[in-house]
Each structure stands twice: as C-alpha cells, then as structure tokens.
Coordinates of C-alpha atoms and ligand atoms in Angstrom, one line a residue:
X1 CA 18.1 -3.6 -7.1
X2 CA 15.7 -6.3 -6.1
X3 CA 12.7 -5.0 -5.1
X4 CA 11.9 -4.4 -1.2
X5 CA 7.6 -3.7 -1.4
X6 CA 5.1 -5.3 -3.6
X7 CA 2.7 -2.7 -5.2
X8 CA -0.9 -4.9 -6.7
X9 CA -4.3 -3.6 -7.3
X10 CA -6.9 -5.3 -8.8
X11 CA -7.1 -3.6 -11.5
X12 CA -5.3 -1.0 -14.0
X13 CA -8.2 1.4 -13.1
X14 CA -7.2 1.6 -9.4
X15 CA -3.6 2.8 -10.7
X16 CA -5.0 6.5 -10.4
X17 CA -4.9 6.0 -6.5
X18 CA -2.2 3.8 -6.2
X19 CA 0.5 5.5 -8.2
X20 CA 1.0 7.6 -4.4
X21 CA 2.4 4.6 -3.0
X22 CA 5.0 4.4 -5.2
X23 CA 5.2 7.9 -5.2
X24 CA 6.2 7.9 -1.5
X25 CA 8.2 4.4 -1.8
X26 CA 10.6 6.8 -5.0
X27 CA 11.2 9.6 -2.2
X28 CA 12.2 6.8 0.5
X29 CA 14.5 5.5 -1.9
X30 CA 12.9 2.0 -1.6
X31 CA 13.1 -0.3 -4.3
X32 CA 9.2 -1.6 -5.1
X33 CA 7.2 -3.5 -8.3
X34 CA 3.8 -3.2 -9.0
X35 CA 1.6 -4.8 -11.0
X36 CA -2.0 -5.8 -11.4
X37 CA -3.6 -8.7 -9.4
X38 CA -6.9 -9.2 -9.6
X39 CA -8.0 -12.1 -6.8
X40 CA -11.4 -12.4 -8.9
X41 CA -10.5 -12.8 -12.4
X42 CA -6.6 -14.0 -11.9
X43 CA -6.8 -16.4 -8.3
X44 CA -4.0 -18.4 -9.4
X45 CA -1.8 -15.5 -10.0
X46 CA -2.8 -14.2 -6.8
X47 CA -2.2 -17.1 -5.3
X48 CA 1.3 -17.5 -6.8
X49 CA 2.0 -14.2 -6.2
X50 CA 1.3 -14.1 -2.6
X51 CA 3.2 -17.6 -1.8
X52 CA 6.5 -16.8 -3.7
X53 CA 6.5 -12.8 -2.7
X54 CA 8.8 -13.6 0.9
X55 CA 11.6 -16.2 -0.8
X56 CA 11.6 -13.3 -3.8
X57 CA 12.4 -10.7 -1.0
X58 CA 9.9 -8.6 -1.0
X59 CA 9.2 -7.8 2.9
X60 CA 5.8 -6.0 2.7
X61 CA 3.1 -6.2 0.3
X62 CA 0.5 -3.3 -0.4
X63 CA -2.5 -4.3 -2.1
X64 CA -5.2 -1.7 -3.7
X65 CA -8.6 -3.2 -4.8
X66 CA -11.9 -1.0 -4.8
X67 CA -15.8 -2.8 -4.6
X68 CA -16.1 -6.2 -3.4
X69 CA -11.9 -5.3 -2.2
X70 CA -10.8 -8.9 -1.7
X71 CA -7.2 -8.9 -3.0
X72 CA -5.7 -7.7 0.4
X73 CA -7.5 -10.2 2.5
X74 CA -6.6 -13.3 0.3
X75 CA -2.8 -12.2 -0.2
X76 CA -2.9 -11.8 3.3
X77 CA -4.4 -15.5 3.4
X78 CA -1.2 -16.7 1.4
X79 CA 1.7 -15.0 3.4
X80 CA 3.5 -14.0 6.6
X81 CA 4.6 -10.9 5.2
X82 CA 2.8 -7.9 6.0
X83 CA -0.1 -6.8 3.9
X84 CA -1.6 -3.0 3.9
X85 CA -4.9 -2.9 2.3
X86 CA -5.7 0.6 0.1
X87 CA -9.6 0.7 -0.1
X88 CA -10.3 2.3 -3.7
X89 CA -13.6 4.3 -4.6
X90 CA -14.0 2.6 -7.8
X91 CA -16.5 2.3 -10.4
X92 CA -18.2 -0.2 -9.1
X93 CA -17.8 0.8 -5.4
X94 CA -21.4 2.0 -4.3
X95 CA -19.8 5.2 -2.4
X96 CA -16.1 3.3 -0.8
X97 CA -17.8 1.8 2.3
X98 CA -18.1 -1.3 0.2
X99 CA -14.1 -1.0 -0.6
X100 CA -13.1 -0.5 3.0
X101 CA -15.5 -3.2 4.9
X102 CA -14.3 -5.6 2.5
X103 CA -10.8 -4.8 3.2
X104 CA -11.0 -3.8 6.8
X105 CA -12.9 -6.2 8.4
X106 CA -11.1 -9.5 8.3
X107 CA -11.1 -12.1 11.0
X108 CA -8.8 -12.8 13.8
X109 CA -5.1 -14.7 12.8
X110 CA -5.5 -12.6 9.5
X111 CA -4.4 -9.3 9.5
X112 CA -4.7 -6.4 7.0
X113 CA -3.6 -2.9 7.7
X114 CA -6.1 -1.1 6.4
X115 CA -5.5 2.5 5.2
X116 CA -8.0 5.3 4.3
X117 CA -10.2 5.3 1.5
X118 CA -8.1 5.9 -1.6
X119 CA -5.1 6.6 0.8
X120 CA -2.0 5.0 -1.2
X121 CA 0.6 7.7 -0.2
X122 CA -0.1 6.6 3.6
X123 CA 0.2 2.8 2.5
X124 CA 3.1 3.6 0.6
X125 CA 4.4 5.6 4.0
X126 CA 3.4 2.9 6.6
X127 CA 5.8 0.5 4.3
X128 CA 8.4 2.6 4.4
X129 CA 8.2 3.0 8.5
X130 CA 8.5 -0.7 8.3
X131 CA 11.4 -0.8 6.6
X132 CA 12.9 1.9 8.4
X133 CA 13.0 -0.6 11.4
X134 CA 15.8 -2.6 10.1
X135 CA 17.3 0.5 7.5
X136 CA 18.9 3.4 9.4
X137 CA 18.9 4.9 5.6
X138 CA 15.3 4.7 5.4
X139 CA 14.8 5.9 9.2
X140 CA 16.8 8.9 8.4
X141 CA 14.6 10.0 5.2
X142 CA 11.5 9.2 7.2
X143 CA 12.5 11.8 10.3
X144 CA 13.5 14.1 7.4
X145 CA 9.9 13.9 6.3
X146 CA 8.2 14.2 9.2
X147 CA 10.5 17.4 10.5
X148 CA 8.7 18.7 7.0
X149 CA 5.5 18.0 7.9
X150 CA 5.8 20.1 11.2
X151 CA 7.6 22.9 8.9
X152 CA 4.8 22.8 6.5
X153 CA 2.3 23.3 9.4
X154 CA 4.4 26.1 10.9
X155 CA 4.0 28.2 7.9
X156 CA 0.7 27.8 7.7
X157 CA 0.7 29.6 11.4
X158 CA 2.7 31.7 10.4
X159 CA -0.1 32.8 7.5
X160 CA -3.2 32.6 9.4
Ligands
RP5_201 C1 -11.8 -4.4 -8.4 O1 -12.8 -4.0 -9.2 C2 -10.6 -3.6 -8.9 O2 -9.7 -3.5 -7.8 C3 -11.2 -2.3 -9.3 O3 -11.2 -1.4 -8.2 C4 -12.6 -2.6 -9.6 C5 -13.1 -2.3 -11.0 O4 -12.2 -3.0 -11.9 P1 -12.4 -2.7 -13.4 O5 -13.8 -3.2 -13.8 O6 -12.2 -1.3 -13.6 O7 -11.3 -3.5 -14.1 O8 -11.6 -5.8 -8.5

C-alpha cells in the first residue's frame, strides 16, 4: 500500500529515537516510509524530497534531526503538507536545547509541530490523529488507545 506518513531523520544515528514513530504509525495500521535525509550533507535530496512528497501521497511528513536540527524547518520550507519536528539529543547536541530551538522556533507562514525532545512515539501519534480526521478506521484505533491510556492509569490507582 502506498505510503500515508513520511518518516526522515538526518541521520542513521537518530534511528534509535525515531524507530517510536513508526512504532506507533505499525499499531494505527498506517502505511509510512522512512528514510534518512540529511538537509546539510544531502540539500538536493531534501529538497526533492520535500517538493514531490504531496503528488507521491504522502499527507504528513515527520522529520527527526538532533544539533543544528534543520531538516524539519527546510522540509517545511518545501511543502504544504504538515511537518512534525522530533528534536533528537544527539552526539553533537550540547544537552537537546540546541535540537529543539533549532526545530521549534521557526518564523511566522512556516510552521513545524514541534514535539518533545526525543519524543518520536508522540510525532508518530500526532500523525496518526491527523489521519484519523479523514479515516474512521484510524479514529477508531486512536479512541481504542486512548480508552487504554485511562485503563493503564486506573490500575496504577488501583496499586498505590
Ligand atoms: C544531525 O546531526 C543528524 O540529524 C544527527 O542527529 C546529528 C549527528 O549526525 P551523525 O554525525 O551521527 O551522522 O544532522
């Protein structure tokens, strides 16, 4: 099936963190690709990328990137669809401030949804709550997981 999300991180060593997206994406049932982008070392890849994802079908992007995080700001640059940002505390992140600043903080007509440092599984979440607005299959799995979430919590009460 043709791929619905775009998985890209800049690198292979962010793949650590941003296996959880596709984590989350497999127990949605979403189709998704991932690959590395890196908006330093490959800009014309990234630039293709980001320019050919819509006509491909692919109706959100998530893009991981750790230090000087520019991927999700540049693919954002390049297309309408919508772009979630996973900072990554890398090896050359000075302590993940770096990652998210760079990601977070981009100027006005722009927008990246930025998620937590290292927080793939929420990126991977936020695009499936997307999708779930045109995919009653999708909506259904996604009140599935949240009526989990509260039963989780209630047996933690039920311990403490
Ligand atoms: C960023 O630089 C990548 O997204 C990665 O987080 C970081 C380090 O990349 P490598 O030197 O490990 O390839 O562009």
């Amino acid at each position: 099936m043709a791929p619905t999300i775009g998985i890209i991180m800049g690198s292979e060593s962010d793949m650590e963190v941003m296996k959880g997206a596709a984590e989350m994406l497999q127990q949605f049932d979403i189709p998704y690709e991932m690959t590395i982008i890196s908006a330093h070392r490959t800009p014309d890849r990234m630039s293709e990328y980001s320019k050919q994802a819509q006509g491909r079908g692919i109706k959100v992007i998530i893009a991981g990137a750790g230090g000087a995080a520019h991927l999700p700001g540049m693919v954002a640059a390049n297309t309408i669809l919508p772009v979630i940002g996973v900072p990554v505390k890398s090896s050359n992140s000075i302590d993940g401030w770096d990652s998210v600043l760079s990601i977070l903080q981009m100027p006005t007509g722009v927008p990246v949804a930025t998620v937590a440092l290292n927080g793939a599984k929420n990126a991977g979440i936020l695009a499936a709550q997307i999708v779930a607005t045109y995919d009653a299959n999708v909506a259904a799995k996604l009140s599935d997981y949240k009526k989990l979430l509260e039963a989780q919590v209630m047996e933690m009460v039920k311990r403490v």
